[in-house]
PDB file of C-alpha atoms and ligand atoms in Angstrom:
ATOM      1  CA  MET S   1      20.471  35.477  99.345  1.00 97.00           C
ATOM      2  CA  ASP S   2      18.514  37.387 101.078  1.00 98.00           C
ATOM      3  CA  VAL S   3      17.310  40.805  99.905  1.00 98.00           C
ATOM      4  CA  ALA S   4      16.902  42.703 102.953  1.00 98.00           C
ATOM      5  CA  ASP S   5      19.383  45.406 102.934  1.00 98.00           C
ATOM      6  CA  LYS S   6      20.527  44.489  99.370  1.00 98.00           C
ATOM      7  CA  VAL S   7      21.611  47.086  96.842  1.00 98.00           C
ATOM      8  CA  ALA S   8      19.767  46.514  93.354  1.00 99.00           C
ATOM      9  CA  ILE S   9      19.494  47.649  90.174  1.00 99.00           C
ATOM     10  CA  VAL S  10      16.735  47.606  87.842  1.00 99.00           C
ATOM     11  CA  THR S  11      17.130  48.408  83.900  1.00 99.00           C
ATOM     12  CA  GLY S  12      13.761  49.009  81.760  1.00 98.00           C
ATOM     13  CA  ALA S  13      12.039  49.644  85.664  1.00 98.00           C
ATOM     14  CA  ALA S  14      10.199  52.388  84.494  1.00 98.00           C
ATOM     15  CA  ASN S  15       6.879  50.298  83.659  1.00 97.00           C
ATOM     16  CA  GLY S  16       5.807  46.722  83.384  1.00 98.00           C
ATOM     17  CA  ILE S  17       7.398  44.091  84.867  1.00 98.00           C
ATOM     18  CA  GLY S  18      10.741  46.083  85.358  1.00 98.00           C
ATOM     19  CA  ARG S  19       8.529  48.248  88.484  1.00 98.00           C
ATOM     20  CA  ALA S  20       7.297  45.215  89.278  1.00 98.00           C
ATOM     21  CA  ILE S  21      10.766  43.633  90.241  1.00 99.00           C
ATOM     22  CA  VAL S  22      11.705  46.897  92.421  1.00 99.00           C
ATOM     23  CA  GLU S  23       8.121  46.907  93.860  1.00 98.00           C
ATOM     24  CA  GLN S  24       8.999  43.382  94.560  1.00 98.00           C
ATOM     25  CA  LEU S  25      12.599  44.329  96.088  1.00 98.00           C
ATOM     26  CA  LEU S  26      11.371  46.668  98.550  1.00 98.00           C
ATOM     27  CA  LEU S  27       8.561  44.797  99.745  1.00 98.00           C
ATOM     28  CA  LYS S  28      11.047  42.579 101.051  1.00 98.00           C
ATOM     29  CA  ASN S  29      13.018  45.247 102.857  1.00 98.00           C
ATOM     30  CA  ALA S  30      15.834  45.541  99.760  1.00 98.00           C
ATOM     31  CA  ARG S  31      17.783  48.730 101.293  1.00 98.00           C
ATOM     32  CA  THR S  32      18.045  51.451  98.022  1.00 98.00           C
ATOM     33  CA  VAL S  33      16.584  49.694  94.328  1.00 98.00           C
ATOM     34  CA  VAL S  34      17.871  52.051  91.696  1.00 99.00           C
ATOM     35  CA  ILE S  35      15.673  52.261  87.830  1.00 99.00           C
ATOM     36  CA  LEU S  36      17.380  53.101  84.912  1.00 98.00           C
ATOM     37  CA  ASP S  37      15.311  53.468  82.153  1.00 99.00           C
ATOM     38  CA  VAL S  38      15.362  55.418  78.899  1.00 98.00           C
ATOM     39  CA  ASN S  39      11.855  56.979  79.508  1.00 98.00           C
ATOM     40  CA  GLU S  40      12.490  60.106  81.650  1.00 98.00           C
ATOM     41  CA  GLU S  41       9.388  60.502  82.348  1.00 98.00           C
ATOM     42  CA  GLY S  42       7.942  57.226  83.091  1.00 98.00           C
ATOM     43  CA  GLY S  43      11.052  57.046  85.336  1.00 98.00           C
ATOM     44  CA  LYS S  44      11.013  60.370  87.885  1.00 98.00           C
ATOM     45  CA  LYS S  45       6.912  59.718  88.061  1.00 98.00           C
ATOM     46  CA  THR S  46       7.956  55.802  88.946  1.00 98.00           C
ATOM     47  CA  LEU S  47      10.111  57.076  91.276  1.00 98.00           C
ATOM     48  CA  GLU S  48       7.864  59.736  93.064  1.00 98.00           C
ATOM     49  CA  GLU S  49       5.191  56.743  93.476  1.00 98.00           C
ATOM     50  CA  LEU S  50       7.552  54.535  94.655  1.00 98.00           C
ATOM     51  CA  ARG S  51       9.147  57.099  97.183  1.00 98.00           C
ATOM     52  CA  GLU S  52       6.225  57.692  98.601  1.00 98.00           C
ATOM     53  CA  LYS S  53       4.844  54.869  99.410  1.00 98.00           C
ATOM     54  CA  TYR S  54       8.223  52.985 100.403  1.00 98.00           C
ATOM     55  CA  GLY S  55      10.347  56.144 101.571  1.00 97.00           C
ATOM     56  CA  GLU S  56      12.561  58.842  99.672  1.00 97.00           C
ATOM     57  CA  ASP S  57      16.016  56.859 100.298  1.00 96.00           C
ATOM     58  CA  ARG S  58      14.975  52.947  99.313  1.00 98.00           C
ATOM     59  CA  VAL S  59      14.637  54.345  95.710  1.00 98.00           C
ATOM     60  CA  ASP S  60      16.679  56.211  92.976  1.00 98.00           C
ATOM     61  CA  PHE S  61      15.812  57.067  89.454  1.00 98.00           C
ATOM     62  CA  ILE S  62      18.741  57.185  86.823  1.00 98.00           C
ATOM     63  CA  LYS S  63      18.137  57.906  82.734  1.00 98.00           C
ATOM     64  CA  CYS S  64      19.833  55.784  80.977  1.00 98.00           C
ATOM     65  CA  ASP S  65      19.867  53.839  77.201  1.00 99.00           C
ATOM     66  CA  VAL S  66      20.954  50.154  77.988  1.00 99.00           C
ATOM     67  CA  SER S  67      22.138  49.988  74.195  1.00 98.00           C
ATOM     68  CA  ASN S  68      24.705  52.754  75.395  1.00 98.00           C
ATOM     69  CA  ALA S  69      27.463  50.805  76.536  1.00 98.00           C
ATOM     70  CA  THR S  70      29.239  54.053  78.515  1.00 98.00           C
ATOM     71  CA  GLN S  71      25.524  55.103  79.279  1.00 98.00           C
ATOM     72  CA  LEU S  72      25.227  51.937  81.173  1.00 99.00           C
ATOM     73  CA  GLU S  73      28.810  51.274  82.322  1.00 98.00           C
ATOM     74  CA  ALA S  74      28.107  54.868  84.589  1.00 98.00           C
ATOM     75  CA  ALA S  75      24.724  54.050  85.540  1.00 98.00           C
ATOM     76  CA  PHE S  76      26.911  50.830  87.778  1.00 98.00           C
ATOM     77  CA  VAL S  77      29.656  53.132  88.634  1.00 98.00           C
ATOM     78  CA  THR S  78      26.982  56.134  90.328  1.00 98.00           C
ATOM     79  CA  THR S  79      24.872  53.123  91.703  1.00 98.00           C
ATOM     80  CA  LYS S  80      28.211  51.896  93.364  1.00 98.00           C
ATOM     81  CA  THR S  81      29.362  55.490  94.547  1.00 97.00           C
ATOM     82  CA  ARG S  82      26.216  56.197  96.008  1.00 98.00           C
ATOM     83  CA  TYR S  83      25.080  53.351  97.825  1.00 98.00           C
ATOM     84  CA  GLU S  84      28.481  51.563  98.495  1.00 97.00           C
ATOM     85  CA  ARG S  85      27.210  47.950  97.825  1.00 97.00           C
ATOM     86  CA  LEU S  86      25.965  46.342  94.880  1.00 98.00           C
ATOM     87  CA  ASP S  87      24.353  43.154  94.982  1.00 98.00           C
ATOM     88  CA  ILE S  88      21.800  42.418  92.692  1.00 99.00           C
ATOM     89  CA  VAL S  89      21.050  43.478  88.777  1.00 99.00           C
ATOM     90  CA  CYS S  90      18.256  42.640  86.984  1.00 99.00           C
ATOM     91  CA  ASN S  91      18.668  43.455  82.903  1.00 99.00           C
ATOM     92  CA  ASN S  92      15.049  43.330  82.223  1.00 98.00           C
ATOM     93  CA  ALA S  93      14.680  46.534  79.392  1.00 98.00           C
ATOM     94  CA  GLY S  94      13.633  44.761  76.093  1.00 98.00           C
ATOM     95  CA  ILE S  95      11.482  46.015  73.227  1.00 97.00           C
ATOM     96  CA  ASP S  96       9.211  44.142  70.743  1.00 97.00           C
ATOM     97  CA  ASN S  97       9.867  45.664  67.329  1.00 97.00           C
ATOM     98  CA  GLU S  98      10.657  43.179  64.335  1.00 97.00           C
ATOM     99  CA  PHE S  99      11.124  46.860  61.739  1.00 98.00           C
ATOM    100  CA  GLU S 100      14.251  47.934  64.368  1.00 98.00           C
ATOM    101  CA  LEU S 101      16.599  44.901  63.874  1.00 98.00           C
ATOM    102  CA  GLU S 102      19.675  46.763  65.037  1.00 98.00           C
ATOM    103  CA  LYS S 103      18.303  48.440  68.478  1.00 98.00           C
ATOM    104  CA  SER S 104      16.274  45.384  69.176  1.00 98.00           C
ATOM    105  CA  VAL S 105      19.568  43.119  69.361  1.00 99.00           C
ATOM    106  CA  ALA S 106      21.687  46.175  71.219  1.00 99.00           C
ATOM    107  CA  ILE S 107      18.860  46.536  73.787  1.00 99.00           C
ATOM    108  CA  ASN S 108      17.504  42.643  75.026  1.00 99.00           C
ATOM    109  CA  LEU S 109      20.742  41.381  73.681  1.00 99.00           C
ATOM    110  CA  THR S 110      24.023  43.673  74.034  1.00 99.00           C
ATOM    111  CA  ALA S 111      23.106  45.449  76.542  1.00 99.00           C
ATOM    112  CA  VAL S 112      21.695  42.458  78.724  1.00 99.00           C
ATOM    113  CA  ILE S 113      25.500  40.680  78.212  1.00 99.00           C
ATOM    114  CA  ARG S 114      26.802  43.709  79.081  1.00 99.00           C
ATOM    115  CA  GLY S 115      25.213  45.087  82.092  1.00 99.00           C
ATOM    116  CA  THR S 116      25.809  41.186  82.946  1.00 99.00           C
ATOM    117  CA  TYR S 117      30.227  41.761  83.187  1.00 98.00           C
ATOM    118  CA  LEU S 118      28.999  44.890  84.529  1.00 98.00           C
ATOM    119  CA  ALA S 119      27.773  42.983  87.036  1.00 98.00           C
ATOM    120  CA  VAL S 120      30.242  40.904  88.160  1.00 98.00           C
ATOM    121  CA  GLU S 121      33.159  44.127  87.653  1.00 98.00           C
ATOM    122  CA  HIS S 122      30.938  46.014  90.593  1.00 98.00           C
ATOM    123  CA  MET S 123      29.676  43.048  92.480  1.00 98.00           C
ATOM    124  CA  GLY S 124      32.557  40.447  92.410  1.00 98.00           C
ATOM    125  CA  THR S 125      34.542  39.407  95.458  1.00 98.00           C
ATOM    126  CA  LYS S 126      37.732  39.267  93.235  1.00 98.00           C
ATOM    127  CA  ASN S 127      37.194  43.126  92.587  1.00 95.00           C
ATOM    128  CA  GLY S 128      36.667  44.302  96.495  1.00 96.00           C
ATOM    129  CA  GLY S 129      32.181  43.246  95.918  1.00 97.00           C
ATOM    130  CA  ASN S 130      30.281  40.533  97.967  1.00 97.00           C
ATOM    131  CA  GLY S 131      29.048  38.709  95.149  1.00 98.00           C
ATOM    132  CA  GLY S 132      25.499  39.079  94.093  1.00 98.00           C
ATOM    133  CA  VAL S 133      22.524  37.695  91.615  1.00 98.00           C
ATOM    134  CA  VAL S 134      22.180  38.833  88.161  1.00 98.00           C
ATOM    135  CA  ILE S 135      18.763  38.021  86.499  1.00 99.00           C
ATOM    136  CA  ASN S 136      18.236  38.496  82.780  1.00 99.00           C
ATOM    137  CA  THR S 137      15.021  38.480  81.537  1.00 99.00           C
ATOM    138  CA  ALA S 138      14.416  36.114  78.432  1.00 99.00           C
ATOM    139  CA  SER S 139      11.036  35.171  77.413  1.00 98.00           C
ATOM    140  CA  GLY S 140       8.908  31.887  76.452  1.00 98.00           C
ATOM    141  CA  LEU S 141      10.275  33.261  72.633  1.00 98.00           C
ATOM    142  CA  GLY S 142      13.631  32.801  74.179  1.00 98.00           C
ATOM    143  CA  ILE S 143      13.338  28.836  74.720  1.00 98.00           C
ATOM    144  CA  MET S 144      10.665  28.026  71.866  1.00 98.00           C
ATOM    145  CA  PRO S 145      10.330  29.314  68.417  1.00 98.00           C
ATOM    146  CA  PHE S 146       7.432  32.015  67.074  1.00 98.00           C
ATOM    147  CA  PRO S 147       7.497  33.042  63.531  1.00 98.00           C
ATOM    148  CA  LEU S 148       6.033  35.501  63.918  1.00 97.00           C
ATOM    149  CA  LEU S 149       8.178  37.494  65.700  1.00 98.00           C
ATOM    150  CA  PRO S 150      10.981  35.876  64.696  1.00 98.00           C
ATOM    151  CA  ILE S 151      13.522  38.862  65.953  1.00 98.00           C
ATOM    152  CA  TYR S 152      12.239  39.123  69.377  1.00 98.00           C
ATOM    153  CA  THR S 153      12.908  35.875  69.385  1.00 98.00           C
ATOM    154  CA  ALA S 154      16.284  35.645  67.936  1.00 99.00           C
ATOM    155  CA  THR S 155      17.470  38.090  70.834  1.00 99.00           C
ATOM    156  CA  LYS S 156      15.950  36.174  73.413  1.00 99.00           C
ATOM    157  CA  HIS S 157      16.607  32.290  72.442  1.00 98.00           C
ATOM    158  CA  GLY S 158      20.343  35.027  72.853  1.00 98.00           C
ATOM    159  CA  VAL S 159      19.970  35.943  76.124  1.00 99.00           C
ATOM    160  CA  VAL S 160      18.989  32.441  77.283  1.00 98.00           C
ATOM    161  CA  GLY S 161      22.444  30.638  75.537  1.00 98.00           C
ATOM    162  CA  PHE S 162      24.720  33.872  76.944  1.00 98.00           C
ATOM    163  CA  THR S 163      23.149  33.032  79.850  1.00 98.00           C
ATOM    164  CA  ARG S 164      23.453  29.144  80.784  1.00 98.00           C
ATOM    165  CA  SER S 165      26.607  29.280  79.613  1.00 98.00           C
ATOM    166  CA  VAL S 166      28.423  33.068  81.697  1.00 98.00           C
ATOM    167  CA  ALA S 167      26.755  31.540  84.230  1.00 98.00           C
ATOM    168  CA  SER S 168      29.446  28.562  84.752  1.00 98.00           C
ATOM    169  CA  GLU S 169      32.166  30.474  83.270  1.00 98.00           C
ATOM    170  CA  PRO S 170      35.323  30.691  85.284  1.00 98.00           C
ATOM    171  CA  MET S 171      35.683  34.441  85.868  1.00 98.00           C
ATOM    172  CA  VAL S 172      31.809  34.469  86.996  1.00 98.00           C
ATOM    173  CA  VAL S 173      32.298  31.680  89.003  1.00 98.00           C
ATOM    174  CA  GLU S 174      35.401  32.178  90.904  1.00 98.00           C
ATOM    175  CA  ASN S 175      33.749  36.080  91.688  1.00 98.00           C
ATOM    176  CA  ALA S 176      30.444  34.422  93.539  1.00 98.00           C
ATOM    177  CA  ILE S 177      28.013  35.735  90.994  1.00 98.00           C
ATOM    178  CA  ARG S 178      25.189  33.576  90.707  1.00 98.00           C
ATOM    179  CA  VAL S 179      23.339  34.253  86.946  1.00 98.00           C
ATOM    180  CA  SER S 180      19.982  33.099  85.708  1.00 98.00           C
ATOM    181  CA  ALA S 181      17.173  34.025  82.969  1.00 98.00           C
ATOM    182  CA  ILE S 182      13.849  34.451  83.148  1.00 99.00           C
ATOM    183  CA  CYS S 183      11.747  33.166  80.501  1.00 98.00           C
ATOM    184  CA  PRO S 184       7.921  34.351  80.896  1.00 98.00           C
ATOM    185  CA  GLY S 185       4.951  33.798  78.976  1.00 98.00           C
ATOM    186  CA  ALA S 186       2.845  36.636  78.179  1.00 98.00           C
ATOM    187  CA  VAL S 187       2.580  38.979  80.453  1.00 98.00           C
ATOM    188  CA  LYS S 188      -0.194  42.023  80.854  1.00 98.00           C
ATOM    189  CA  THR S 189       1.739  44.702  79.896  1.00 97.00           C
ATOM    190  CA  SER S 190       2.376  47.818  77.417  1.00 95.00           C
ATOM    191  CA  ILE S 191       3.612  44.966  75.185  1.00 94.00           C
ATOM    192  CA  THR S 192       1.250  42.557  75.306  1.00 95.00           C
ATOM    193  CA  GLU S 193      -1.845  45.453  75.406  1.00 92.00           C
ATOM    194  CA  ASN S 194      -0.297  47.014  72.452  1.00 79.00           C
ATOM    195  CA  GLN S 195      -3.322  47.778  70.671  1.00 74.00           C
ATOM    196  CA  ASP S 196      -0.958  48.916  66.737  1.00 88.00           C
ATOM    197  CA  VAL S 197       0.816  45.318  66.560  1.00 93.00           C
ATOM    198  CA  ASP S 198       0.613  46.089  62.866  1.00 94.00           C
ATOM    199  CA  LYS S 199       4.043  49.421  63.333  1.00 94.00           C
ATOM    200  CA  THR S 200       6.373  45.778  65.993  1.00 95.00           C
ATOM    201  CA  THR S 201       4.618  43.098  63.426  1.00 95.00           C
ATOM    202  CA  ARG S 202       3.762  42.230  60.259  1.00 96.00           C
ATOM    203  CA  TYR S 203       1.396  40.268  61.381  1.00 97.00           C
ATOM    204  CA  GLY S 204      -1.210  42.191  63.071  1.00 95.00           C
ATOM    205  CA  HIS S 205      -4.002  40.111  62.257  1.00 95.00           C
ATOM    206  CA  LEU S 206      -2.468  36.739  63.310  1.00 96.00           C
ATOM    207  CA  LEU S 207      -0.959  38.017  66.745  1.00 96.00           C
ATOM    208  CA  ARG S 208      -4.352  40.539  67.773  1.00 94.00           C
ATOM    209  CA  PRO S 209      -6.316  36.920  68.036  1.00 95.00           C
ATOM    210  CA  LEU S 210      -3.494  35.355  70.257  1.00 95.00           C
ATOM    211  CA  LEU S 211      -3.170  38.276  72.393  1.00 95.00           C
ATOM    212  CA  ALA S 212      -6.876  38.900  73.236  1.00 94.00           C
ATOM    213  CA  ASN S 213      -6.946  34.929  74.035  1.00 95.00           C
ATOM    214  CA  VAL S 214      -3.229  34.629  75.989  1.00 97.00           C
ATOM    215  CA  THR S 215      -3.659  33.771  79.647  1.00 97.00           C
ATOM    216  CA  LYS S 216      -1.720  36.398  81.057  1.00 98.00           C
ATOM    217  CA  MET S 217       0.900  36.859  84.377  1.00 98.00           C
ATOM    218  CA  THR S 218      -0.098  39.926  86.237  1.00 98.00           C
ATOM    219  CA  THR S 219       3.364  41.858  86.692  1.00 98.00           C
ATOM    220  CA  THR S 220       3.193  40.973  90.432  1.00 98.00           C
ATOM    221  CA  GLU S 221       2.597  37.461  89.944  1.00 98.00           C
ATOM    222  CA  LEU S 222       5.912  36.630  87.735  1.00 98.00           C
ATOM    223  CA  ALA S 223       8.132  39.612  89.839  1.00 98.00           C
ATOM    224  CA  ALA S 224       7.235  37.237  93.113  1.00 98.00           C
ATOM    225  CA  ASN S 225       8.600  34.189  91.048  1.00 98.00           C
ATOM    226  CA  ILE S 226      12.380  36.357  90.159  1.00 98.00           C
ATOM    227  CA  ILE S 227      13.324  37.197  94.085  1.00 98.00           C
ATOM    228  CA  ILE S 228      12.255  33.960  94.582  1.00 98.00           C
ATOM    229  CA  MET S 229      15.508  32.999  92.093  1.00 98.00           C
ATOM    230  CA  ILE S 230      16.976  35.465  93.752  1.00 98.00           C
ATOM    231  CA  GLU S 231      16.588  33.833  97.411  1.00 98.00           C
ATOM    232  CA  ASP S 232      17.055  30.379  95.821  1.00 98.00           C
ATOM    233  CA  SER S 233      20.172  28.846  93.918  1.00 97.00           C
ATOM    234  CA  LYS S 234      18.600  26.511  92.821  1.00 97.00           C
ATOM    235  CA  TYR S 235      17.532  28.047  89.711  1.00 97.00           C
ATOM    236  CA  ASP S 236      21.439  29.460  89.481  1.00 97.00           C
ATOM    237  CA  GLY S 237      22.029  29.282  85.444  1.00 96.00           C
ATOM    238  CA  GLY S 238      19.112  28.181  84.463  1.00 91.00           C
ATOM    239  CA  ALA S 239      16.749  29.080  81.879  1.00 98.00           C
ATOM    240  CA  CYS S 240      12.996  29.373  84.181  1.00 98.00           C
ATOM    241  CA  MET S 241      10.018  29.155  82.791  1.00 98.00           C
ATOM    242  CA  VAL S 242       6.754  30.540  84.329  1.00 98.00           C
ATOM    243  CA  SER S 243       3.212  31.502  82.846  1.00 98.00           C
ATOM    244  CA  ALA S 244      -0.174  31.621  84.308  1.00 97.00           C
ATOM    245  CA  GLU S 245      -0.440  27.814  83.754  1.00 96.00           C
ATOM    246  CA  ILE S 246       3.098  26.489  84.328  1.00 97.00           C
ATOM    247  CA  PRO S 247       4.741  27.082  87.828  1.00 98.00           C
ATOM    248  CA  LEU S 248       8.580  28.253  88.061  1.00 98.00           C
ATOM    249  CA  THR S 249      10.974  25.382  86.269  1.00 98.00           C
ATOM    250  CA  LYS S 250      13.717  24.993  85.078  1.00 98.00           C
ATOM    251  CA  VAL S 251      14.312  24.381  81.792  1.00 97.00           C
ATOM    252  CA  GLU S 252      17.113  21.398  81.818  1.00 95.00           C
ATOM    253  CA  PRO S 253      19.129  22.375  77.626  1.00 94.00           C
ATOM    254  CA  PRO S 254      20.274  19.733  75.453  1.00 90.00           C
ATOM    255  CA  THR S 255      23.135  17.921  75.736  1.00 88.00           C
ATOM    256  CA  ILE S 256      26.178  16.667  72.978  1.00 86.00           C
ATOM    257  CA  GLY S 257      28.674  15.030  74.849  1.00 79.00           C
ATOM    258  CA  VAL S 258      30.138  18.726  75.736  1.00 71.00           C
ATOM    259  CA  GLN S 259      30.179  20.398  79.051  1.00 64.00           C
TER     260      GLN S 259
HETATM  261  N1  NAI R 301       5.211  41.654  78.536  1.00 65.90           N
HETATM  262  C1  NAI R 301       5.977  39.981  78.323  1.00 65.90           C
HETATM  263  O1  NAI R 301       4.601  39.767  78.040  1.00 65.90           O
HETATM  264  C2  NAI R 301       6.402  39.692  78.628  1.00 65.90           C
HETATM  265  C3  NAI R 301       7.879  40.268  78.591  1.00 65.90           C
HETATM  266  N2  NAI R 301       9.089  40.107  78.387  1.00 65.90           N
HETATM  267  C4  NAI R 301      10.327  40.830  78.860  1.00 65.90           C
HETATM  268  O2  NAI R 301      10.038  41.661  79.806  1.00 65.90           O
HETATM  269  C5  NAI R 301      10.809  42.556  79.513  1.00 65.90           C
HETATM  270  C6  NAI R 301       9.984  44.163  79.809  1.00 65.90           C
HETATM  271  O3  NAI R 301       9.077  44.328  79.258  1.00 65.90           O
HETATM  272  P1  NAI R 301       7.607  44.632  80.091  1.00 65.90           P
HETATM  273  O4  NAI R 301       7.752  45.367  81.152  1.00 65.90           O
HETATM  274  O5  NAI R 301       6.036  43.787  79.418  1.00 65.90           O
HETATM  275  O6  NAI R 301       7.942  45.839  78.369  1.00 65.90           O
HETATM  276  P2  NAI R 301       6.938  47.860  79.307  1.00 65.90           P
HETATM  277  O7  NAI R 301       7.208  48.180  77.853  1.00 65.90           O
HETATM  278  O8  NAI R 301       6.204  47.493  79.843  1.00 65.90           O
HETATM  279  O9  NAI R 301       8.996  48.094  79.783  1.00 65.90           O
HETATM  280  C7  NAI R 301      10.014  47.685  79.239  1.00 65.90           C
HETATM  281  C8  NAI R 301      10.885  49.072  80.535  1.00 65.90           C
HETATM  282  O10 NAI R 301      12.205  49.059  79.621  1.00 65.90           O
HETATM  283  C9  NAI R 301      11.993  50.432  79.167  1.00 65.90           C
HETATM  284  N3  NAI R 301      13.296  50.510  78.124  1.00 65.90           N
HETATM  285  C10 NAI R 301      13.124  50.103  76.607  1.00 65.90           C
HETATM  286  N4  NAI R 301      14.138  50.574  76.221  1.00 65.90           N
HETATM  287  C11 NAI R 301      15.214  50.824  77.419  1.00 65.90           C
HETATM  288  C12 NAI R 301      16.460  51.540  76.716  1.00 65.90           C
HETATM  289  N5  NAI R 301      17.227  51.313  76.121  1.00 65.90           N
HETATM  290  N6  NAI R 301      16.940  51.602  77.806  1.00 65.90           N
HETATM  291  C13 NAI R 301      16.408  51.529  79.109  1.00 65.90           C
HETATM  292  N7  NAI R 301      15.370  51.451  78.701  1.00 65.90           N
HETATM  293  C14 NAI R 301      14.787  51.059  77.684  1.00 65.90           C
HETATM  294  C15 NAI R 301      11.264  51.204  78.013  1.00 65.90           C
HETATM  295  O11 NAI R 301      11.155  52.703  78.665  1.00 65.90           O
HETATM  296  C16 NAI R 301       9.657  50.237  80.082  1.00 65.90           C
HETATM  297  O12 NAI R 301      10.209  51.095  80.628  1.00 65.90           O
HETATM  298  C17 NAI R 301      11.386  43.533  78.388  1.00 65.90           C
HETATM  299  O13 NAI R 301      12.764  42.384  77.832  1.00 65.90           O
HETATM  300  C18 NAI R 301      10.345  42.095  76.920  1.00 65.90           C
HETATM  301  O14 NAI R 301      11.028  41.832  76.465  1.00 65.90           O
HETATM  302  C19 NAI R 301       9.222  38.574  78.530  1.00 65.90           C
HETATM  303  C20 NAI R 301       8.178  38.347  78.345  1.00 65.90           C
HETATM  304  C21 NAI R 301       7.053  38.245  77.817  1.00 65.90           C
HETATM  305  C1  LIG R 302       4.149  32.752  74.809  1.00 65.90           C
HETATM  306  C2  LIG R 302       5.440  33.222  75.209  1.00 65.90           C
HETATM  307  C3  LIG R 302       4.520  34.876  75.294  1.00 65.90           C
HETATM  308  C4  LIG R 302       5.871  36.235  75.813  1.00 65.90           C
HETATM  309  C5  LIG R 302       5.801  36.801  75.465  1.00 65.90           C
HETATM  310  C6  LIG R 302       7.684  37.631  74.399  1.00 65.90           C
HETATM  311  O1  LIG R 302       8.071  37.626  75.283  1.00 65.90           O
HETATM  312  C7  LIG R 302       6.712  39.041  74.215  1.00 65.90           C
HETATM  313  C8  LIG R 302       5.632  39.189  73.172  1.00 65.90           C
HETATM  314  C9  LIG R 302       5.774  40.234  72.449  1.00 65.90           C
HETATM  315  C10 LIG R 302       4.784  40.840  72.145  1.00 65.90           C
HETATM  316  C11 LIG R 302       3.001  39.882  71.868  1.00 65.90           C
HETATM  317  C12 LIG R 302       3.081  38.050  70.759  1.00 65.90           C
HETATM  318  C13 LIG R 302       2.892  37.185  71.350  1.00 65.90           C
HETATM  319  C14 LIG R 302       1.691  36.847  72.560  1.00 65.90           C
HETATM  320  C15 LIG R 302       1.378  35.889  72.246  1.00 65.90           C
HETATM  321  C16 LIG R 302       1.260  34.614  72.592  1.00 65.90           C
HETATM  322  C17 LIG R 302       1.960  34.204  72.102  1.00 65.90           C
HETATM  323  C18 LIG R 302       1.668  32.371  72.031  1.00 65.90           C
HETATM  324  C19 LIG R 302       2.541  31.877  71.681  1.00 65.90           C
HETATM  325  C20 LIG R 302       2.087  30.088  71.266  1.00 65.90           C
HETATM  326  O2  LIG R 302       2.021  29.569  72.599  1.00 65.90           O
HETATM  327  O3  LIG R 302       2.029  29.464  69.900  1.00 65.90           O
END
């Protein structure tokens, strides 16, 4: 898909990776990108900064807690009403907190599932749309085990399993919706720069040295790879790994004789 003139939604885009995705979409001449984030202050600040840089009518912000089904659906409806089309959805919002099981599943997994089906409803060719692309932010920890963050890792494995499956679901294919998951290694954001990991994991003493030594991608480097996935259909249906050391690679799942 050529991003030029398209309308996009990016969740969790007040900061970090989401914000960088918004900026890369704008640099590729997306017509309008709508930021959904629960952080109203951060969202408004980002909106102001990006409007100043790229133009008033090119960026929008809707306060939305993606774990609230009503708010998420309303944000899609508002976007379609305001901009009359929707072409790209990046389900990116996520948290890392091993002490918040239900919240982690609700934000990292359930909201990604809901966001994908809302994308089908609002972009699908059988529903009056033009088709479109969905990119779900998983993690490298969606394809490898990580004993220090088992709940986070489980939610990201869920995103990978859902994305690989839903990409070939008949309803999704028939509506011309392409879906894939990005599985980044460590990226320099508030998650990996968090100095207070004891508040989010039992293993701060083990995580701190790992975080200090791991080579991190920048958010801009990662977002540029996400744009490649939007543009090139060869990544469709995939769990696509990328890190400071590994170029964008579609990781093929094992099969057990059933497709
Ligand atoms: N930073 C990293 O090393 C990696 C991050 N990821 C994933 O990338 C995604 C983005 O994370 P980062 O940019 O690193 O973190 P971040 O903390 O910088 O940004 C996350 C954004 O999501 C928003 N958010 C949190 N809960 C929300 C909710 N209920 N509704 C709406 N927005 C909400 C936050 O306000 C924030 O703006 C997450 O899904 C994360 O799991 C994946 C691999 C590596
Ligand atoms: C290798 C994937 C890293 C993905 C990071 C992520 O999604 C969320 C991280 C949250 C907290 C930071 C914790 C760990 C990251 C640091 C190092 C992981 C190294 C794993 C390994 O190679 O064994």
